[in-house]
Amino acid sequence: MKTNLKFKIIDIIYIVMMALPIAFSIVLKVLTKPVSEGISISGAGIFFTIPMPLQNFIISESQVNSAMVLITIFFFCLYMTHGLKEKIELKRQHFAELIVEKVDGLVNENMGEYFSGYSPFIIAIMAYSACCSLLSLFGLYAPTSDINIVGGWAILVFILITYYKMKCGPLYYLKGFTEPVALLAPINFISEFATPISMAFRHYGNILSGSVISVLLGTALAGLSNMIFNWLPGFLGDFPFLQVGIPAVLSIYFDVFSGLLQAFIFAMLTMLNVSGGLDIDEYEKRKLKKAQKALENK
């Protein structure tokens, strides 16, 4: 009984710690955001700036909200893995194992067995991106609406792509710029750096445009409601009838569906670009040659 009580207390702590970071972000926004009237479309709010030699280091809503999402995901993982046993006794373990199986299958199907260890990285990208986009449901600034955040993810993916391309040797990597013909080398060089740029702007642009459209539609519905119902007496004439329900339905697409879709697309592009950066056949040949040289040296 004591063990059961302790287990439930730890579960409650994990659940509270999942909700606390989001609550902190909401309170912080309420306390720091200035009052505005009418349409208000702006970037991430800046909390404070740290002077640095080359460029000032800015702490903004994007960074704070991103950190809060990381904390929420961390405690969600602790909650889902709390009490796991070989013999399934908790419903959450079924859900956790289902996530692992689906992600493993997705990674093996799109990247191959060599990259099977990438499952945690891929699910982390999807969860992080999706949760960051869904923050807009709480009235918070979505970090995925900031090009600096999404650009950082794209740079990380670009580093991984280059790393796997270099595994076949620097000369093989440079030779790839001359294929299929040497005249295409400038174009191939540009396309090399276009990959992270396109990944970042695709994700950032879709999330930002959804947020802007939602604000514009909400404001337009308020104005249209006032035009149609202003003849009603008293407060009824000022009540925004058209804003009841319709923005929520639109939010299902712009905030939920679009956010989840872009998270999945970013993860898919990561898998395809990283796995496509490694020529498995050439890499195996290179490994075989190194092994043969090592045997000869002995």
mmCIF file of C-alpha atoms in Angstrom:
data_model
loop_
_atom_site.group_PDB
_atom_site.id
_atom_site.type_symbol
_atom_site.label_atom_id
_atom_site.label_comp_id
_atom_site.label_asym_id
_atom_site.label_seq_id
_atom_site.Cartn_x
_atom_site.Cartn_y
_atom_site.Cartn_z
ATOM 1 C CA MET A 1 0.000 0.000 0.000
ATOM 2 C CA LYS A 2 2.852 2.348 0.815
ATOM 3 C CA THR A 3 4.511 1.559 -2.497
ATOM 4 C CA ASN A 4 1.252 2.206 -4.335
ATOM 5 C CA LEU A 5 0.799 5.556 -2.581
ATOM 6 C CA LYS A 6 4.390 6.555 -3.365
ATOM 7 C CA PHE A 7 3.848 5.590 -7.010
ATOM 8 C CA LYS A 8 0.733 7.792 -7.257
ATOM 9 C CA ILE A 9 2.475 10.719 -5.582
ATOM 10 C CA ILE A 10 5.332 10.548 -8.108
ATOM 11 C CA ASP A 11 2.800 10.376 -10.938
ATOM 12 C CA ILE A 12 1.066 13.501 -9.628
ATOM 13 C CA ILE A 13 4.406 15.308 -9.383
ATOM 14 C CA TYR A 14 5.196 14.446 -13.016
ATOM 15 C CA ILE A 15 1.761 15.645 -14.185
ATOM 16 C CA VAL A 16 2.099 18.910 -12.259
ATOM 17 C CA MET A 17 5.587 19.456 -13.666
ATOM 18 C CA MET A 18 4.199 18.927 -17.174
ATOM 19 C CA ALA A 19 1.623 21.678 -16.709
ATOM 20 C CA LEU A 20 3.746 24.072 -14.647
ATOM 21 C CA PRO A 21 6.067 25.293 -17.465
ATOM 22 C CA ILE A 22 3.095 26.186 -19.693
ATOM 23 C CA ALA A 23 1.395 27.953 -16.786
ATOM 24 C CA PHE A 24 4.635 29.860 -16.148
ATOM 25 C CA SER A 25 4.764 31.017 -19.787
ATOM 26 C CA ILE A 26 1.135 32.178 -19.643
ATOM 27 C CA VAL A 27 1.686 34.141 -16.427
ATOM 28 C CA LEU A 28 4.903 35.642 -17.806
ATOM 29 C CA LYS A 29 3.119 36.804 -20.955
ATOM 30 C CA VAL A 30 0.231 38.323 -18.980
ATOM 31 C CA LEU A 31 2.647 40.238 -16.759
ATOM 32 C CA THR A 32 4.952 41.477 -19.517
ATOM 33 C CA LYS A 33 2.807 41.965 -22.635
ATOM 34 C CA PRO A 34 1.640 45.572 -23.087
ATOM 35 C CA VAL A 35 -2.064 46.232 -23.648
ATOM 36 C CA SER A 36 -2.931 46.740 -27.322
ATOM 37 C CA GLU A 37 -6.086 47.547 -29.242
ATOM 38 C CA GLY A 38 -7.178 46.216 -32.607
ATOM 39 C CA ILE A 39 -5.013 43.942 -34.706
ATOM 40 C CA SER A 40 -1.716 43.056 -33.082
ATOM 41 C CA ILE A 41 0.727 40.980 -35.124
ATOM 42 C CA SER A 42 4.294 41.115 -33.859
ATOM 43 C CA GLY A 43 7.326 38.931 -33.380
ATOM 44 C CA ALA A 44 8.536 37.338 -30.188
ATOM 45 C CA GLY A 45 8.651 39.720 -27.244
ATOM 46 C CA ILE A 46 12.090 40.495 -25.819
ATOM 47 C CA PHE A 47 12.383 40.089 -22.040
ATOM 48 C CA PHE A 48 15.938 41.370 -21.618
ATOM 49 C CA THR A 49 19.258 41.710 -23.433
ATOM 50 C CA ILE A 50 22.696 40.596 -22.255
ATOM 51 C CA PRO A 51 25.553 42.768 -23.631
ATOM 52 C CA MET A 52 28.133 40.699 -25.533
ATOM 53 C CA PRO A 53 31.363 41.688 -27.375
ATOM 54 C CA LEU A 54 30.180 40.860 -30.913
ATOM 55 C CA GLN A 55 26.402 40.979 -30.625
ATOM 56 C CA ASN A 56 23.968 41.350 -27.769
ATOM 57 C CA PHE A 57 22.415 38.123 -26.514
ATOM 58 C CA ILE A 58 18.625 38.451 -26.549
ATOM 59 C CA ILE A 59 16.303 36.463 -24.297
ATOM 60 C CA SER A 60 12.921 36.412 -26.015
ATOM 61 C CA GLU A 61 9.570 34.648 -25.845
ATOM 62 C CA SER A 62 10.822 32.105 -28.388
ATOM 63 C CA GLN A 63 13.688 30.946 -26.176
ATOM 64 C CA VAL A 64 11.687 30.906 -22.959
ATOM 65 C CA ASN A 65 8.736 29.077 -24.510
ATOM 66 C CA SER A 66 11.096 26.595 -26.174
ATOM 67 C CA ALA A 67 12.706 25.857 -22.826
ATOM 68 C CA MET A 68 9.282 25.418 -21.215
ATOM 69 C CA VAL A 69 8.303 22.940 -23.948
ATOM 70 C CA LEU A 70 11.500 20.966 -23.354
ATOM 71 C CA ILE A 71 10.734 20.745 -19.638
ATOM 72 C CA THR A 72 7.158 19.638 -20.366
ATOM 73 C CA ILE A 73 8.340 16.930 -22.781
ATOM 74 C CA PHE A 74 10.985 15.786 -20.300
ATOM 75 C CA PHE A 75 8.462 15.224 -17.513
ATOM 76 C CA PHE A 76 6.004 13.664 -19.970
ATOM 77 C CA CYS A 77 8.685 11.096 -20.827
ATOM 78 C CA LEU A 78 9.321 10.477 -17.127
ATOM 79 C CA TYR A 79 5.588 9.980 -16.595
ATOM 80 C CA MET A 80 5.236 7.592 -19.537
ATOM 81 C CA THR A 81 8.225 5.480 -18.468
ATOM 82 C CA HIS A 82 7.390 5.473 -14.757
ATOM 83 C CA GLY A 83 6.604 1.948 -13.605
ATOM 84 C CA LEU A 84 7.472 0.146 -16.842
ATOM 85 C CA LYS A 85 7.794 -3.615 -16.396
ATOM 86 C CA GLU A 86 8.393 -6.635 -18.586
ATOM 87 C CA LYS A 87 4.787 -7.689 -17.968
ATOM 88 C CA ILE A 88 2.513 -4.784 -18.901
ATOM 89 C CA GLU A 89 0.479 -3.575 -15.925
ATOM 90 C CA LEU A 90 -0.237 0.044 -16.894
ATOM 91 C CA LYS A 91 -2.300 1.394 -19.784
ATOM 92 C CA ARG A 92 0.295 4.068 -20.443
ATOM 93 C CA GLN A 93 2.869 1.350 -21.175
ATOM 94 C CA HIS A 94 0.729 0.180 -24.114
ATOM 95 C CA PHE A 95 0.762 3.740 -25.459
ATOM 96 C CA ALA A 96 4.519 4.152 -24.861
ATOM 97 C CA GLU A 97 5.316 0.881 -26.629
ATOM 98 C CA LEU A 98 3.018 1.823 -29.503
ATOM 99 C CA ILE A 99 4.912 5.109 -29.982
ATOM 100 C CA VAL A 100 8.263 3.297 -29.952
ATOM 101 C CA GLU A 101 7.077 0.660 -32.444
ATOM 102 C CA LYS A 102 5.605 3.204 -34.858
ATOM 103 C CA VAL A 103 8.668 5.476 -34.761
ATOM 104 C CA ASP A 104 11.052 2.529 -35.152
ATOM 105 C CA GLY A 105 9.049 1.355 -38.153
ATOM 106 C CA LEU A 106 9.018 4.860 -39.650
ATOM 107 C CA VAL A 107 12.782 5.258 -39.236
ATOM 108 C CA ASN A 108 13.626 1.796 -40.592
ATOM 109 C CA GLU A 109 11.336 2.319 -43.578
ATOM 110 C CA ASN A 110 12.719 5.742 -44.525
ATOM 111 C CA MET A 111 16.331 5.562 -43.340
ATOM 112 C CA GLY A 112 17.258 1.885 -43.316
ATOM 113 C CA GLU A 113 18.628 -0.408 -40.630
ATOM 114 C CA TYR A 114 21.942 1.458 -40.431
ATOM 115 C CA PHE A 115 20.093 4.465 -38.942
ATOM 116 C CA SER A 116 17.861 2.470 -36.588
ATOM 117 C CA GLY A 117 19.387 4.302 -33.621
ATOM 118 C CA TYR A 118 17.901 7.567 -34.899
ATOM 119 C CA SER A 119 14.417 6.799 -33.544
ATOM 120 C CA PRO A 120 14.858 8.880 -30.333
ATOM 121 C CA PHE A 121 16.168 11.825 -32.346
ATOM 122 C CA ILE A 122 13.293 11.715 -34.833
ATOM 123 C CA ILE A 123 10.543 11.423 -32.214
ATOM 124 C CA ALA A 124 12.221 14.256 -30.274
ATOM 125 C CA ILE A 125 12.071 16.500 -33.359
ATOM 126 C CA MET A 126 8.413 15.665 -33.998
ATOM 127 C CA ALA A 127 7.356 16.117 -30.369
ATOM 128 C CA TYR A 128 9.351 19.315 -29.913
ATOM 129 C CA SER A 129 8.091 20.893 -33.134
ATOM 130 C CA ALA A 130 4.463 19.854 -32.571
ATOM 131 C CA CYS A 131 4.372 21.074 -28.961
ATOM 132 C CA CYS A 132 6.004 24.388 -29.883
ATOM 133 C CA SER A 133 3.376 24.979 -32.573
ATOM 134 C CA LEU A 134 0.490 23.974 -30.281
ATOM 135 C CA LEU A 135 1.462 26.671 -27.762
ATOM 136 C CA SER A 136 -0.631 29.089 -29.822
ATOM 137 C CA LEU A 137 -3.723 27.287 -28.462
ATOM 138 C CA PHE A 138 -2.845 28.763 -25.065
ATOM 139 C CA GLY A 139 -2.409 32.250 -26.495
ATOM 140 C CA LEU A 140 1.386 31.936 -26.332
ATOM 141 C CA TYR A 141 3.914 32.826 -28.995
ATOM 142 C CA ALA A 142 4.809 29.654 -30.911
ATOM 143 C CA PRO A 143 8.611 29.257 -31.128
ATOM 144 C CA THR A 144 8.148 27.685 -34.565
ATOM 145 C CA SER A 145 6.994 31.143 -35.718
ATOM 146 C CA ASP A 146 10.559 32.369 -35.115
ATOM 147 C CA ILE A 147 13.029 31.719 -37.934
ATOM 148 C CA ASN A 148 15.891 31.690 -35.419
ATOM 149 C CA ILE A 149 14.466 28.640 -33.632
ATOM 150 C CA VAL A 150 13.586 26.616 -36.727
ATOM 151 C CA GLY A 151 16.807 27.749 -38.406
ATOM 152 C CA GLY A 152 18.780 26.286 -35.502
ATOM 153 C CA TRP A 153 17.084 22.924 -36.030
ATOM 154 C CA ALA A 154 17.846 23.075 -39.766
ATOM 155 C CA ILE A 155 21.528 23.865 -39.095
ATOM 156 C CA LEU A 156 21.734 20.837 -36.796
ATOM 157 C CA VAL A 157 20.253 18.642 -39.536
ATOM 158 C CA PHE A 158 22.688 20.155 -42.067
ATOM 159 C CA ILE A 159 25.622 19.249 -39.817
ATOM 160 C CA LEU A 160 24.361 15.654 -39.630
ATOM 161 C CA ILE A 161 23.944 15.502 -43.416
ATOM 162 C CA THR A 162 27.494 16.774 -43.975
ATOM 163 C CA TYR A 163 28.856 14.366 -41.347
ATOM 164 C CA TYR A 164 27.422 11.333 -43.134
ATOM 165 C CA LYS A 165 28.556 12.598 -46.515
ATOM 166 C CA MET A 166 32.090 12.939 -45.126
ATOM 167 C CA LYS A 167 32.080 9.360 -43.805
ATOM 168 C CA CYS A 168 33.034 8.197 -47.291
ATOM 169 C CA GLY A 169 36.025 10.540 -47.274
ATOM 170 C CA PRO A 170 36.606 14.235 -48.084
ATOM 171 C CA LEU A 171 37.526 13.488 -51.688
ATOM 172 C CA TYR A 172 34.347 11.506 -52.254
ATOM 173 C CA TYR A 173 32.365 14.367 -50.730
ATOM 174 C CA LEU A 174 33.963 16.950 -53.030
ATOM 175 C CA LYS A 175 33.549 14.626 -56.015
ATOM 176 C CA GLY A 176 29.800 14.652 -55.400
ATOM 177 C CA PHE A 177 29.654 18.309 -56.456
ATOM 178 C CA THR A 178 30.831 17.356 -59.975
ATOM 179 C CA GLU A 179 28.115 14.771 -60.588
ATOM 180 C CA PRO A 180 26.625 14.068 -63.037
ATOM 181 C CA VAL A 181 28.867 16.549 -64.881
ATOM 182 C CA ALA A 182 31.500 18.998 -63.633
ATOM 183 C CA LEU A 183 29.618 21.959 -65.141
ATOM 184 C CA LEU A 184 26.896 21.501 -62.514
ATOM 185 C CA ALA A 185 29.339 22.002 -59.630
ATOM 186 C CA PRO A 186 28.184 25.598 -58.851
ATOM 187 C CA ILE A 187 24.533 24.523 -58.837
ATOM 188 C CA ASN A 188 25.302 21.480 -56.667
ATOM 189 C CA PHE A 189 27.214 23.700 -54.262
ATOM 190 C CA ILE A 190 24.271 26.095 -53.954
ATOM 191 C CA SER A 191 21.797 23.223 -53.487
ATOM 192 C CA GLU A 192 23.955 21.893 -50.653
ATOM 193 C CA PHE A 193 23.231 25.003 -48.582
ATOM 194 C CA ALA A 194 19.701 25.379 -49.942
ATOM 195 C CA THR A 195 18.614 22.243 -48.052
ATOM 196 C CA PRO A 196 18.670 23.697 -44.497
ATOM 197 C CA ILE A 197 17.353 27.050 -45.745
ATOM 198 C CA SER A 198 14.350 25.456 -47.456
ATOM 199 C CA MET A 199 13.645 23.243 -44.421
ATOM 200 C CA ALA A 200 13.695 26.233 -42.085
ATOM 201 C CA PHE A 201 11.595 28.574 -44.228
ATOM 202 C CA ARG A 202 9.030 25.882 -45.081
ATOM 203 C CA HIS A 203 8.363 25.132 -41.417
ATOM 204 C CA TYR A 204 8.605 28.732 -40.224
ATOM 205 C CA GLY A 205 6.517 30.145 -43.081
ATOM 206 C CA ASN A 206 3.624 27.724 -42.666
ATOM 207 C CA ILE A 207 3.328 28.206 -38.903
ATOM 208 C CA LEU A 208 3.699 32.002 -39.069
ATOM 209 C CA SER A 209 1.230 32.374 -41.921
ATOM 210 C CA GLY A 210 -1.323 30.272 -40.014
ATOM 211 C CA SER A 211 -0.992 32.527 -36.969
ATOM 212 C CA VAL A 212 -1.340 35.692 -39.072
ATOM 213 C CA ILE A 213 -4.381 34.359 -40.952
ATOM 214 C CA SER A 214 -6.051 33.347 -37.673
ATOM 215 C CA VAL A 215 -5.628 36.872 -36.256
ATOM 216 C CA LEU A 216 -6.865 38.533 -39.446
ATOM 217 C CA LEU A 217 -9.911 36.260 -39.708
ATOM 218 C CA GLY A 218 -10.772 36.780 -36.040
ATOM 219 C CA THR A 219 -10.596 40.560 -36.467
ATOM 220 C CA ALA A 220 -12.584 40.434 -39.714
ATOM 221 C CA LEU A 221 -15.314 38.364 -38.048
ATOM 222 C CA ALA A 222 -15.538 40.914 -35.226
ATOM 223 C CA GLY A 223 -15.987 43.755 -37.728
ATOM 224 C CA LEU A 224 -18.510 41.787 -39.794
ATOM 225 C CA SER A 225 -20.469 40.895 -36.675
ATOM 226 C CA ASN A 226 -20.636 44.567 -35.708
ATOM 227 C CA MET A 227 -21.893 45.509 -39.179
ATOM 228 C CA ILE A 228 -24.647 42.889 -39.172
ATOM 229 C CA PHE A 229 -25.855 43.056 -35.580
ATOM 230 C CA ASN A 230 -25.240 46.701 -34.622
ATOM 231 C CA TRP A 231 -28.999 47.347 -34.822
ATOM 232 C CA LEU A 232 -29.596 45.188 -31.750
ATOM 233 C CA PRO A 233 -30.250 47.113 -28.515
ATOM 234 C CA GLY A 234 -27.726 47.484 -25.670
ATOM 235 C CA PHE A 235 -24.740 45.203 -25.326
ATOM 236 C CA LEU A 236 -26.167 42.807 -27.941
ATOM 237 C CA GLY A 237 -25.177 45.235 -30.674
ATOM 238 C CA ASP A 238 -21.563 45.186 -29.554
ATOM 239 C CA PHE A 239 -21.378 41.432 -28.904
ATOM 240 C CA PRO A 240 -19.186 39.662 -31.548
ATOM 241 C CA PHE A 241 -21.575 36.822 -32.426
ATOM 242 C CA LEU A 242 -19.524 35.667 -35.422
ATOM 243 C CA GLN A 243 -16.453 35.241 -33.216
ATOM 244 C CA VAL A 244 -18.216 32.541 -31.220
ATOM 245 C CA GLY A 245 -17.164 29.115 -32.455
ATOM 246 C CA ILE A 246 -15.923 30.029 -35.933
ATOM 247 C CA PRO A 247 -12.339 30.977 -34.864
ATOM 248 C CA ALA A 248 -12.178 27.747 -32.843
ATOM 249 C CA VAL A 249 -13.030 25.701 -35.943
ATOM 250 C CA LEU A 250 -10.419 27.599 -37.975
ATOM 251 C CA SER A 251 -7.902 27.027 -35.185
ATOM 252 C CA ILE A 252 -8.291 23.269 -35.618
ATOM 253 C CA TYR A 253 -6.645 23.627 -39.013
ATOM 254 C CA PHE A 254 -4.239 26.528 -38.575
ATOM 255 C CA ASP A 255 -3.016 25.669 -35.075
ATOM 256 C CA VAL A 256 -3.547 21.931 -34.655
ATOM 257 C CA PHE A 257 -3.564 20.228 -38.060
ATOM 258 C CA SER A 258 -0.996 22.526 -39.673
ATOM 259 C CA GLY A 259 1.316 22.389 -36.639
ATOM 260 C CA LEU A 260 1.253 18.591 -36.474
ATOM 261 C CA LEU A 261 1.633 18.300 -40.239
ATOM 262 C CA GLN A 262 4.683 20.579 -40.341
ATOM 263 C CA ALA A 263 6.279 18.645 -37.468
ATOM 264 C CA PHE A 264 5.833 15.416 -39.417
ATOM 265 C CA ILE A 265 7.148 16.961 -42.655
ATOM 266 C CA PHE A 266 10.234 18.366 -40.909
ATOM 267 C CA ALA A 267 10.938 14.947 -39.372
ATOM 268 C CA MET A 268 10.464 13.230 -42.754
ATOM 269 C CA LEU A 269 12.820 15.673 -44.492
ATOM 270 C CA THR A 270 15.354 15.099 -41.716
ATOM 271 C CA MET A 271 15.202 11.342 -42.196
ATOM 272 C CA LEU A 272 15.432 11.497 -45.990
ATOM 273 C CA ASN A 273 18.220 14.090 -46.111
ATOM 274 C CA VAL A 274 20.363 12.486 -43.394
ATOM 275 C CA SER A 275 20.041 8.949 -44.750
ATOM 276 C CA GLY A 276 20.485 10.223 -48.315
ATOM 277 C CA GLY A 277 23.786 11.815 -47.319
ATOM 278 C CA LEU A 278 25.437 8.424 -46.777
ATOM 279 C CA ASP A 279 26.341 6.170 -49.694
ATOM 280 C CA ILE A 280 26.098 2.813 -47.915
ATOM 281 C CA ASP A 281 27.848 0.834 -50.666
ATOM 282 C CA GLU A 282 30.788 3.236 -50.851
ATOM 283 C CA TYR A 283 31.002 3.377 -47.065
ATOM 284 C CA GLU A 284 31.125 -0.423 -46.801
ATOM 285 C CA LYS A 285 33.856 -0.546 -49.462
ATOM 286 C CA ARG A 286 35.842 2.059 -47.538
ATOM 287 C CA LYS A 287 35.472 0.090 -44.305
ATOM 288 C CA LEU A 288 36.565 -3.122 -46.060
ATOM 289 C CA LYS A 289 39.675 -1.428 -47.472
ATOM 290 C CA LYS A 290 40.594 -0.086 -44.023
ATOM 291 C CA ALA A 291 40.154 -3.541 -42.509
ATOM 292 C CA GLN A 292 42.351 -5.110 -45.194
ATOM 293 C CA LYS A 293 45.077 -2.491 -44.664
ATOM 294 C CA ALA A 294 44.949 -3.093 -40.920
ATOM 295 C CA LEU A 295 45.432 -6.829 -41.478
ATOM 296 C CA GLU A 296 48.336 -6.212 -43.862
ATOM 297 C CA ASN A 297 50.061 -3.910 -41.384
ATOM 298 C CA LYS A 298 49.869 -6.645 -38.735
#
